[in-house]
Coordinates of C-alpha atoms and ligand atoms in Angstrom, one line a residue:
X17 CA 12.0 10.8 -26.8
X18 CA 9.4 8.4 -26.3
X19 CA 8.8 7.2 -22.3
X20 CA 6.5 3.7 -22.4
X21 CA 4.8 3.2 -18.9
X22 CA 3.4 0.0 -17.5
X23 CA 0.8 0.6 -15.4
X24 CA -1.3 3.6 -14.5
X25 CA -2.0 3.1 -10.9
X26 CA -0.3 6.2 -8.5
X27 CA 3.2 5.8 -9.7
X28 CA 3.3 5.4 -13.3
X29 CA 0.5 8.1 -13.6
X30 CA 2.9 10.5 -11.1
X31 CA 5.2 9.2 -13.3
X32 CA 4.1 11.4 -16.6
X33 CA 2.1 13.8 -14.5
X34 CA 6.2 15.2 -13.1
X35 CA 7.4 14.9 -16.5
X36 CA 4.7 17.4 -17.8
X37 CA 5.3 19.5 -14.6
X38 CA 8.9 20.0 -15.6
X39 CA 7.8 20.7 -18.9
X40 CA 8.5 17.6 -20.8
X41 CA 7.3 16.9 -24.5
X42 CA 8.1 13.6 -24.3
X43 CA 5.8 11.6 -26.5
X44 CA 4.5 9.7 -23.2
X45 CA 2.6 6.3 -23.1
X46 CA 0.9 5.1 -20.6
X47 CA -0.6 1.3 -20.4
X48 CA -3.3 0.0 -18.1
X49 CA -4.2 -3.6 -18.0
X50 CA -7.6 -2.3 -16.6
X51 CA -10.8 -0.5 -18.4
X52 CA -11.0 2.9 -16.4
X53 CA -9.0 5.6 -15.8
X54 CA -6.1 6.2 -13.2
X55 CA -7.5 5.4 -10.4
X56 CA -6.0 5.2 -6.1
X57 CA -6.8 1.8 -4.7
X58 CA -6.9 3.5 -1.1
X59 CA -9.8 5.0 -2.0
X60 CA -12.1 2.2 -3.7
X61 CA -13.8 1.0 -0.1
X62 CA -14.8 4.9 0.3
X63 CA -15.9 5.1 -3.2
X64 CA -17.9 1.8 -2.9
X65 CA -19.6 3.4 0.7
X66 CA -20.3 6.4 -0.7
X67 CA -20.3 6.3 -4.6
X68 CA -17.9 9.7 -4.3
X69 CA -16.1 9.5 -7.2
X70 CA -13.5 12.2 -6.4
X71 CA -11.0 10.5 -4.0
X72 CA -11.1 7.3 -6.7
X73 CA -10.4 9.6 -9.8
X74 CA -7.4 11.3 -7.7
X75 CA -6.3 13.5 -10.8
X76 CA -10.1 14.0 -12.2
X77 CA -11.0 11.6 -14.7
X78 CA -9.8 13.8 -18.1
X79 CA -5.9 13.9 -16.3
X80 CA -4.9 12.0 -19.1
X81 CA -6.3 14.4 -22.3
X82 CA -5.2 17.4 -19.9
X83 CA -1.6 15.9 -19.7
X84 CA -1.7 14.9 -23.6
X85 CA -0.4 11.1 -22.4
X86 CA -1.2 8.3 -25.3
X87 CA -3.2 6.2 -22.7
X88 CA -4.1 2.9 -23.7
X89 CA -6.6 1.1 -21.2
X90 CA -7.1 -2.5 -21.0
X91 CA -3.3 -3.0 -22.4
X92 CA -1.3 -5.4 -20.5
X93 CA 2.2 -6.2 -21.4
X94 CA 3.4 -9.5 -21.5
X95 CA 6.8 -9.3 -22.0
X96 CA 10.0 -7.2 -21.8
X97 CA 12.6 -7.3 -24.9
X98 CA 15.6 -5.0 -23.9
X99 CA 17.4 -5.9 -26.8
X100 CA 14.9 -4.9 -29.2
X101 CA 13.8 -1.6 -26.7
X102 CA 10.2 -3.2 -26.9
X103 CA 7.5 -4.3 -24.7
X104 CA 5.2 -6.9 -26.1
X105 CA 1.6 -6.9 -25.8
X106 CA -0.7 -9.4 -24.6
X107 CA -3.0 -10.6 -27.7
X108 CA -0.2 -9.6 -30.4
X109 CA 1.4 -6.3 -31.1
X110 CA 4.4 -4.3 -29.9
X111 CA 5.6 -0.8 -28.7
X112 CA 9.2 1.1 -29.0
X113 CA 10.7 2.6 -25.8
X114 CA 13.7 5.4 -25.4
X115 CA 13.1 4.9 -22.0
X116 CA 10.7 2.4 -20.0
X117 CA 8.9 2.5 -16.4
X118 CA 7.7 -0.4 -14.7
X119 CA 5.1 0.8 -12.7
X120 CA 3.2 -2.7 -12.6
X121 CA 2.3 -2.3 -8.8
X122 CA 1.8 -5.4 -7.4
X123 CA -1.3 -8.2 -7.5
X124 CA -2.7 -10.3 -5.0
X125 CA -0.5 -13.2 -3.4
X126 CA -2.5 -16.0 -2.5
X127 CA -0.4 -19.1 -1.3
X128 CA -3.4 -21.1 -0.4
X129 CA -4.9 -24.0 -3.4
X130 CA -8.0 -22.7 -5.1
X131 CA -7.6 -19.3 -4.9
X132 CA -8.0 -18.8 -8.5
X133 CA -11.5 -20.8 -8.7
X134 CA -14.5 -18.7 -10.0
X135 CA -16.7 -17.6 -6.4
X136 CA -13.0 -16.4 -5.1
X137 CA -13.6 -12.7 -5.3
X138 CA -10.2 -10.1 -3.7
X139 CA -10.0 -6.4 -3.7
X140 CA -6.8 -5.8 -5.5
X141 CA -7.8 -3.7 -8.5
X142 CA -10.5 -1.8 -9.3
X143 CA -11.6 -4.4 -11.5
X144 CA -11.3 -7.3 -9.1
X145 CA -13.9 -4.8 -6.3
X146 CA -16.3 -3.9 -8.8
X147 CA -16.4 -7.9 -9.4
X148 CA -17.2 -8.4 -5.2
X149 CA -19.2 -5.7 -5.1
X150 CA -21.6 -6.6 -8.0
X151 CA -21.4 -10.4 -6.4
X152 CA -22.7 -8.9 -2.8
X153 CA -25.2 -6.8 -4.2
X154 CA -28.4 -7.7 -3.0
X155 CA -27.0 -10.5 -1.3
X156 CA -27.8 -8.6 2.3
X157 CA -27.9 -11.5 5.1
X158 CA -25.8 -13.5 3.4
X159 CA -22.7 -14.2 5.0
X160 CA -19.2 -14.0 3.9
X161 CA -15.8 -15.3 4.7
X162 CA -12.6 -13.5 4.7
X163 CA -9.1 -15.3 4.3
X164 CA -6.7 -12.9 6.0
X165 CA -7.3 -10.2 8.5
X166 CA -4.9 -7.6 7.5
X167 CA -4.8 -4.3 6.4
X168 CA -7.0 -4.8 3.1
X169 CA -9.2 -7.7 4.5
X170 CA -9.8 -5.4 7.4
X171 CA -11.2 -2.7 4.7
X172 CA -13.3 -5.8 2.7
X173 CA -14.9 -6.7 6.1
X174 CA -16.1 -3.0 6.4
X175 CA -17.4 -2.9 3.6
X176 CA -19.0 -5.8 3.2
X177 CA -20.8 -5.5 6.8
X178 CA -22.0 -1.8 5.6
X179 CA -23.4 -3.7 2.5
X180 CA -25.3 -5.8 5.0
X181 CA -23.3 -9.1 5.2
X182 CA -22.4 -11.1 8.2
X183 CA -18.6 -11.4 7.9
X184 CA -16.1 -13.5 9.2
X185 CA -12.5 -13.4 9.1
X186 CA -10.1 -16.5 9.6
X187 CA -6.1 -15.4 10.5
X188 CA -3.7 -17.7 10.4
X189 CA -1.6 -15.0 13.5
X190 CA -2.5 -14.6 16.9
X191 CA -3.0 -10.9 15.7
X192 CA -5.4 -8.8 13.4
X193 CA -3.2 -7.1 11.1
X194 CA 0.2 -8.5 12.2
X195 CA 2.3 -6.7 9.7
X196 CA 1.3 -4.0 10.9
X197 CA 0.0 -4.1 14.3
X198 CA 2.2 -4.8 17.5
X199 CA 0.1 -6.9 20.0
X200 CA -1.3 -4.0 21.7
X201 CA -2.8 -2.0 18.9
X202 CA -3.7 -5.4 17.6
X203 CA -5.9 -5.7 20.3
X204 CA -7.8 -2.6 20.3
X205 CA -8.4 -3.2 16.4
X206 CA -9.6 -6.7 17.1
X207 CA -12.1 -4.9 20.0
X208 CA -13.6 -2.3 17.3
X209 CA -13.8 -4.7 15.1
X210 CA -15.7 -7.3 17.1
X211 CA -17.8 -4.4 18.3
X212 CA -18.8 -3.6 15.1
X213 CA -20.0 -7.5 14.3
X214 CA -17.5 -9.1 12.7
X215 CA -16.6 -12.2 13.5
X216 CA -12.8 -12.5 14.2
X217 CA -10.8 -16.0 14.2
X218 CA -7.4 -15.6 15.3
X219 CA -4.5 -18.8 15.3
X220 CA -7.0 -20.5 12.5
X221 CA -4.9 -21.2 9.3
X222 CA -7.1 -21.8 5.8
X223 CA -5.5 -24.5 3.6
X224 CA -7.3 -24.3 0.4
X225 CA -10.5 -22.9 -1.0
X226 CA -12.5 -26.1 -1.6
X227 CA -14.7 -26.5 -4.9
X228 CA -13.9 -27.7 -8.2
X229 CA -15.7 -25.3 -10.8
X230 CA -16.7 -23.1 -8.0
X231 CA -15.4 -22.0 -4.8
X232 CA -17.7 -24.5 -2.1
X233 CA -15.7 -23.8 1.2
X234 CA -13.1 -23.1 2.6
X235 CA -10.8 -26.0 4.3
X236 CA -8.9 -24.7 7.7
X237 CA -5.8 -26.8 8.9
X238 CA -8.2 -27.8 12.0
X239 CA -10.4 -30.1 9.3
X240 CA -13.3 -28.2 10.3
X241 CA -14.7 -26.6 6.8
X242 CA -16.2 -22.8 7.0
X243 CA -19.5 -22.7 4.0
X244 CA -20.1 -18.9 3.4
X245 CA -22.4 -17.6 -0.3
X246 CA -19.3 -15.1 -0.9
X247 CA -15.2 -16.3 -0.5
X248 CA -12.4 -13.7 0.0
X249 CA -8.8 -13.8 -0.6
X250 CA -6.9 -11.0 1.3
X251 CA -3.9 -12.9 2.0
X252 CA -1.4 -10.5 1.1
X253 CA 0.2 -8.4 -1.9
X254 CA 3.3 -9.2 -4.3
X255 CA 5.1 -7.4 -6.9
X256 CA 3.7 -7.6 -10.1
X257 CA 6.8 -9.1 -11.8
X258 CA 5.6 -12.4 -13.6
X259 CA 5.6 -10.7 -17.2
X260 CA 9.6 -9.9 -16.9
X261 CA 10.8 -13.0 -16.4
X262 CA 13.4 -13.3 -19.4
X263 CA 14.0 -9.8 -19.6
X264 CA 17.4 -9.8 -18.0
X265 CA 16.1 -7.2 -15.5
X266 CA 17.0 -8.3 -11.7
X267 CA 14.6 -9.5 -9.4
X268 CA 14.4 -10.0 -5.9
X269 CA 11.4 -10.0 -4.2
X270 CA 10.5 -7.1 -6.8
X271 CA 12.3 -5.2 -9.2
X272 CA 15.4 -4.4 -7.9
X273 CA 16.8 -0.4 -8.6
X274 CA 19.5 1.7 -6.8
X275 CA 19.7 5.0 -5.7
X276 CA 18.3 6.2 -8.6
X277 CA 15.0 3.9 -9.2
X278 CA 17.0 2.7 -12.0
X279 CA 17.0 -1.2 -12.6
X280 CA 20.0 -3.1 -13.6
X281 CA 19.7 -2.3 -17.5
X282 CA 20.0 1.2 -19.2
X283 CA 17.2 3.3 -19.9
X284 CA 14.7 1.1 -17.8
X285 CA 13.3 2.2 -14.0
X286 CA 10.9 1.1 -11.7
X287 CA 8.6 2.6 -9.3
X288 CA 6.0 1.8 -6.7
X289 CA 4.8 -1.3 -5.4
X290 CA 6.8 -3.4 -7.9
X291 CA 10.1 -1.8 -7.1
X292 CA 12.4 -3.1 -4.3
X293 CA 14.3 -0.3 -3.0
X294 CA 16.0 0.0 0.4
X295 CA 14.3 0.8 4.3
X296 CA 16.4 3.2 5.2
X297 CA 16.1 2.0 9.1
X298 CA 17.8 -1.3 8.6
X299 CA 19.1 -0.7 5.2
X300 CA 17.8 -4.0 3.9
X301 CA 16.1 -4.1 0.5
X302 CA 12.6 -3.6 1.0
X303 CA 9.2 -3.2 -1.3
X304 CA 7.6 -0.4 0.8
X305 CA 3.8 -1.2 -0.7
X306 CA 1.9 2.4 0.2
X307 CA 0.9 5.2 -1.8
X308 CA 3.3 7.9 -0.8
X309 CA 6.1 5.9 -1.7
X310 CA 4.4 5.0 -5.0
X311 CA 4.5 8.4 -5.6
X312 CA 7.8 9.8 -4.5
X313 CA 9.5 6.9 -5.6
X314 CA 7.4 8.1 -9.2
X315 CA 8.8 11.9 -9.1
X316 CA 12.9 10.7 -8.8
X317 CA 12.0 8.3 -11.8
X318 CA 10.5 11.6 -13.7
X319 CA 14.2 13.4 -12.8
X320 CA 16.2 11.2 -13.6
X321 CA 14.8 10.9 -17.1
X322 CA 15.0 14.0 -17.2
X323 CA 18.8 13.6 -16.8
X324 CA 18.6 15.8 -12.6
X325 CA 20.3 12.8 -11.0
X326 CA 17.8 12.9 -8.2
X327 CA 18.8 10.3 -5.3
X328 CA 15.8 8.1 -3.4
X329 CA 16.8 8.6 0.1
X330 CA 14.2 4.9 1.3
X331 CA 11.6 4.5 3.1
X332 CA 10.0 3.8 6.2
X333 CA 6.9 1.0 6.3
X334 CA 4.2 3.3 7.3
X335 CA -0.1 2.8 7.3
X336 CA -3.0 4.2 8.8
X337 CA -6.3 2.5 9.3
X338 CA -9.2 5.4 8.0
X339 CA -12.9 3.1 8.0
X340 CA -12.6 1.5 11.4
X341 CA -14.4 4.3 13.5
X342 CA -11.2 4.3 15.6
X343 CA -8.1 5.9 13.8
X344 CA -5.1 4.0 13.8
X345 CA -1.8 4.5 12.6
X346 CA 1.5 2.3 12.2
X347 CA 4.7 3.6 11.7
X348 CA 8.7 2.1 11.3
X349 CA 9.2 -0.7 13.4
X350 CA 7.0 -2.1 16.2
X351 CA 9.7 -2.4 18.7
X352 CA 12.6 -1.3 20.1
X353 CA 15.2 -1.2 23.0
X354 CA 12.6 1.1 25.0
X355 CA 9.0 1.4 24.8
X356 CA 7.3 4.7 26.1
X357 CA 3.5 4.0 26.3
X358 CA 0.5 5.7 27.4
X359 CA -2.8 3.9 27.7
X360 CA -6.3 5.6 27.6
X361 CA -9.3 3.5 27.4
X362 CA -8.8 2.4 23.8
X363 CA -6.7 5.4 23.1
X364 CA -3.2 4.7 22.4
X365 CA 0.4 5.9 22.3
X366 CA 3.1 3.6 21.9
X367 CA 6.4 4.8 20.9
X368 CA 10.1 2.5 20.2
X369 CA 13.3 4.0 20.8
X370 CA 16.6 2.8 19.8
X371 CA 19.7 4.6 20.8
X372 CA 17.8 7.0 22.0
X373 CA 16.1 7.6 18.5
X374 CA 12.4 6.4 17.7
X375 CA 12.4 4.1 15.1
X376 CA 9.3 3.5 15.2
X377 CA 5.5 4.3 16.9
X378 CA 1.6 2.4 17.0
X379 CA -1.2 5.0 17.9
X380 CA -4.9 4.4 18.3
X381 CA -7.8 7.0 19.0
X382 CA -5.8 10.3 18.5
X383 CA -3.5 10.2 15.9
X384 CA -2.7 14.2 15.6
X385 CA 0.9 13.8 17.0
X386 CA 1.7 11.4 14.2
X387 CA 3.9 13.9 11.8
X388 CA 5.2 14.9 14.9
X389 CA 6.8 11.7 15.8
X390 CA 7.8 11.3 12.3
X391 CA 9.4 14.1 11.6
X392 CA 11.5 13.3 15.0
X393 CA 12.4 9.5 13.3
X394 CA 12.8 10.9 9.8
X395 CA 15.6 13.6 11.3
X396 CA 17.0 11.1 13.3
X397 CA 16.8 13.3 16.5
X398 CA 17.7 12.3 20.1
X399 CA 15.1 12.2 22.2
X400 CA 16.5 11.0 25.4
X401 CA 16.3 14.6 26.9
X402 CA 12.6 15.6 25.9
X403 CA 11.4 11.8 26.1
X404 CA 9.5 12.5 29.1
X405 CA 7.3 15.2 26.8
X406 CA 6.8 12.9 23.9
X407 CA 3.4 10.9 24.9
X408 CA 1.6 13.8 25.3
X409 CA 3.2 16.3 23.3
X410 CA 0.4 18.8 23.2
X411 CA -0.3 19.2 26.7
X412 CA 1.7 22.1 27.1
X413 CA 1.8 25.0 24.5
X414 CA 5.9 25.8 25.2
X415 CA 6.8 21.7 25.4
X416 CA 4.7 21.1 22.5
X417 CA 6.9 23.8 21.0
X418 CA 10.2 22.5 22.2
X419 CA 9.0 19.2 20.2
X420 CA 8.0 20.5 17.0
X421 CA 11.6 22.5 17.4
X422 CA 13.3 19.4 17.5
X423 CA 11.9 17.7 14.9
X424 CA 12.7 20.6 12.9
X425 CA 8.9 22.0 12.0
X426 CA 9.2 24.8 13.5
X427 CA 12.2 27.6 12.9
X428 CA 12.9 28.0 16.9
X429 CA 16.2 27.0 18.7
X430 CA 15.5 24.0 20.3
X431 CA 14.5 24.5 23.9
X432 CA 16.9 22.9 26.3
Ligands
FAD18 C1 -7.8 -1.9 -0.9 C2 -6.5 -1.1 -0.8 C3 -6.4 -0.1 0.2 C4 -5.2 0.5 0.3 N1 -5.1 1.5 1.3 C5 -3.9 2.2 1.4 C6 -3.8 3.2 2.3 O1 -4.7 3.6 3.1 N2 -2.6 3.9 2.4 C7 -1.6 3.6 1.6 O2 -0.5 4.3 1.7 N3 -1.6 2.6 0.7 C8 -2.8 1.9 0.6 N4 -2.9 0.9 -0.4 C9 -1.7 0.6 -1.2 C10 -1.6 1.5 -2.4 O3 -2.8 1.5 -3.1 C11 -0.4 1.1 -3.3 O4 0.8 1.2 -2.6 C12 -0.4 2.0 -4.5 O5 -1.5 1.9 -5.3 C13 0.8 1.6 -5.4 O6 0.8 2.2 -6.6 P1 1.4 1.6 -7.9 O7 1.2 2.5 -9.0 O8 2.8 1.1 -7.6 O9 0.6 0.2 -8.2 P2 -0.9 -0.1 -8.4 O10 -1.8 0.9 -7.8 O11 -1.1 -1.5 -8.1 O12 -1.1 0.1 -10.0 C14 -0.4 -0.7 -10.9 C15 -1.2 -0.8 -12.2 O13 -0.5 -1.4 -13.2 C16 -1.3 -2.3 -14.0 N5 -0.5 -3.4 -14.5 C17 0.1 -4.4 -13.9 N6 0.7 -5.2 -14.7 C18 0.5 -4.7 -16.0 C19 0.9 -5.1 -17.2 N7 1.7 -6.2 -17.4 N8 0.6 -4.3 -18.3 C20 -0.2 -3.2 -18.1 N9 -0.6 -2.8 -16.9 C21 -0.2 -3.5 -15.8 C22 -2.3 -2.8 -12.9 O14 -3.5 -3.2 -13.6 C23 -2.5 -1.5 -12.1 O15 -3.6 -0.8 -12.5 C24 -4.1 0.2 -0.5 C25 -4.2 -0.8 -1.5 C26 -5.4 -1.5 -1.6 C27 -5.6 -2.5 -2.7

């Protein structure tokens, strides 16, 4: 049997790594539109800071002779032909399938005119940070504009101030990192991150990137024009669909697979950031674009063609914020009908309940109760009785105990 996979980010790597684990002999491919090997995008600011290889190369560098894969870097598809059970490649050329993955992740989504003009660097891809990076370098005092203040052009501003830049960010919300951030945590973000130098403009919407063989400026809706030596796009992430269109496979916001991370034709699943699967809170179709759904979403594609029948249960939107000097972390939704909250300094605990469930939490400062509180959401469990426990969990050795019971981490009877 011969697997194809596009893409060798976290999922289409987990992908073939799973199928080896269970044994497979699959003649496996694996395609990379990029020149190095699988590599984790969550680690590329570190790796940049620090030069640390190790977290950027996740599996080690060789993981692809160790795994016998037929990997083919700098190999982008550019079209789908289910008919034929071929993918067709970019510059000529074509490759047979039994079975294929789409594990295109997703690129950057920039609705804004000129974001594709030369002097417009992003942080999407490997490739696209080494471009910044080797832009900044020796560029210290310079200054440099980001469009977009979430989660990755909250990373890009680190970085860029550690390489000595003075950074500002425009945001079009009255929030940094809206998607992610109720207006609480927002604000304790926005107070590191202004402590730290960076200069934060909320409510101010770009328009366009001006320039026209070069990125010049950029134009905000005010009229007022923002001159910078080094232009950033981190407006946001989309599936990385545009080289199916005519496939037949179904689309919505990405590729669209059931249960099974199987798309709508035979022999052809989907994984990752490209994949739109279902949040199993609302039930509503969903692209969940983090890492550990990349790679569970990877390990049920690696069952089921392997014939297991393995069922995606969803996911939940879930992030955490490592290079800001305060942690933060963001899980589910950012509201609900109650709100417990405690407040210390710019520690914070802020947990939703719905029907007595939480459905969601924001913390700041101390994240250790984290997989505490998920477990709790994941299990569904009610919390009305021990609510009064939940901010500070740890407090006491026997409540912290009746917790960890509850959410099932622990093999005691729940206390009562
Ligand atoms: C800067 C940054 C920081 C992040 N930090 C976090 C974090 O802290 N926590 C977290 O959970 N998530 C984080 N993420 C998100 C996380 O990296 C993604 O969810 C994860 O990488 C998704 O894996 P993937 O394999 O689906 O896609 P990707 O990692 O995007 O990999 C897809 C690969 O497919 C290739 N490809 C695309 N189209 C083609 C084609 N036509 N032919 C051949 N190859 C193709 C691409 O070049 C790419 O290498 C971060 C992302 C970025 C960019």
């Amino acid at each position: 049997m011969r697997v194809v996979i596009i893409g060798a980010g976290p999922a289409g790597l987990t992908v073939a790594e799973s199928l080896r684990q269970s044994g497979s002999d699959a003649d496996i491919v694996l395609l990379s539109a990029e020149p190095f090997p699988p590599y984790a995008p969550p680690a590329m600011a570190d790796y940049f800071l620090t030069g640390n290889e190790e977290t950027l190369f996740w599996k080690g560098r060789d993981i692809c002779q160790r795994l016998a894969l037929d990997y083919r870097e700098n190999v982008r598809v550019s079209q789908v032909a289910p008919a034929r059970k071929e993918v067709l490649l970019d510059g000529g050329g074509a490759l047979a399938y039994d079975r294929l993955v789409i594990a295109s992740g997703s690129s950057l989504y920039a609705p804004l005119a000129g974001y594709d003009l030369p002097g417009v660097y992003d942080f999407k891809s490997l490739k696209a940070a080494h471009a910044l990076v080797e832009h900044v370098k020796n560029k210290a005092n310079s200054k440099a504009v980001i469009v977009g203040a979430g989660f990755i052009g909250v990373e890009i501003a680190i970085l860029l101030q550690a390489l000595g830049l003075a950074v500002t960010m425009v945001e079009m919300a009255d929030r940094v990192m809206p998607r992610m951030l109720d207006n609480e945590s927002a604000e304790i973000a926005l107070l590191v991150l202004r402590g730290r130098g960076v200069d934060v403009r909320l409510n101010t919407k770009a328009t366009a990137f001006l320039g026209t063989r070069k990125a010049t400026g950029i134009q905000l809706e005010s009229g007022s024009v923002l001159r910078a030596d080094v232009y950033v796009a981190a407006t946001g992430v989309k599936p990385h669909v545009e080289f199916l269109s005519g496939s037949g496979i179904e689309m919505g916001w990405g590729v669209r697979v059931d249960e099974f991370m199987r798309t709508n034709l035979s022999d052809i699943y989907a994984a990752g950031d490209v994949a739109e699967t279902y949040d199993w809170l609302s039930g509503e179709r969903y692209v969940h674009a983090i890492f550990p759904n990349a790679v569970a979403q990877a390990k049920i594609v690696a069952s089921n063609l392997l014939g297991f029948g393995a069922r995606y249960e969803g996911a939940e939107t879930m992030n955490s914020l490592k290079h800001l000097g305060l942690p933060m972390m963001a899980v589910g939704a950012m509201s609900g009908e109650e709100e417990l909250r405690l407040r210390r300094g710019n520690a914070l605990r802020k947990i939703f309940l719905t029907g007595g469930r939480i459905v969601g939490f924001r913390l700041a400062g101390d994240i250790a109760a984290a997989g505490l509180y998920r477990a709790l959401m994941l299990k569904r469990t009610d919390v009305q009785k021990i609510k009064d426990r939940l901010l500070d969990p740890y407090s006491c050795s026997t409540g912290a105990m009746a917790l960890e019971a509850a959410a099932g981490r622990l093999n005691f009877p729940m206390l009562p």
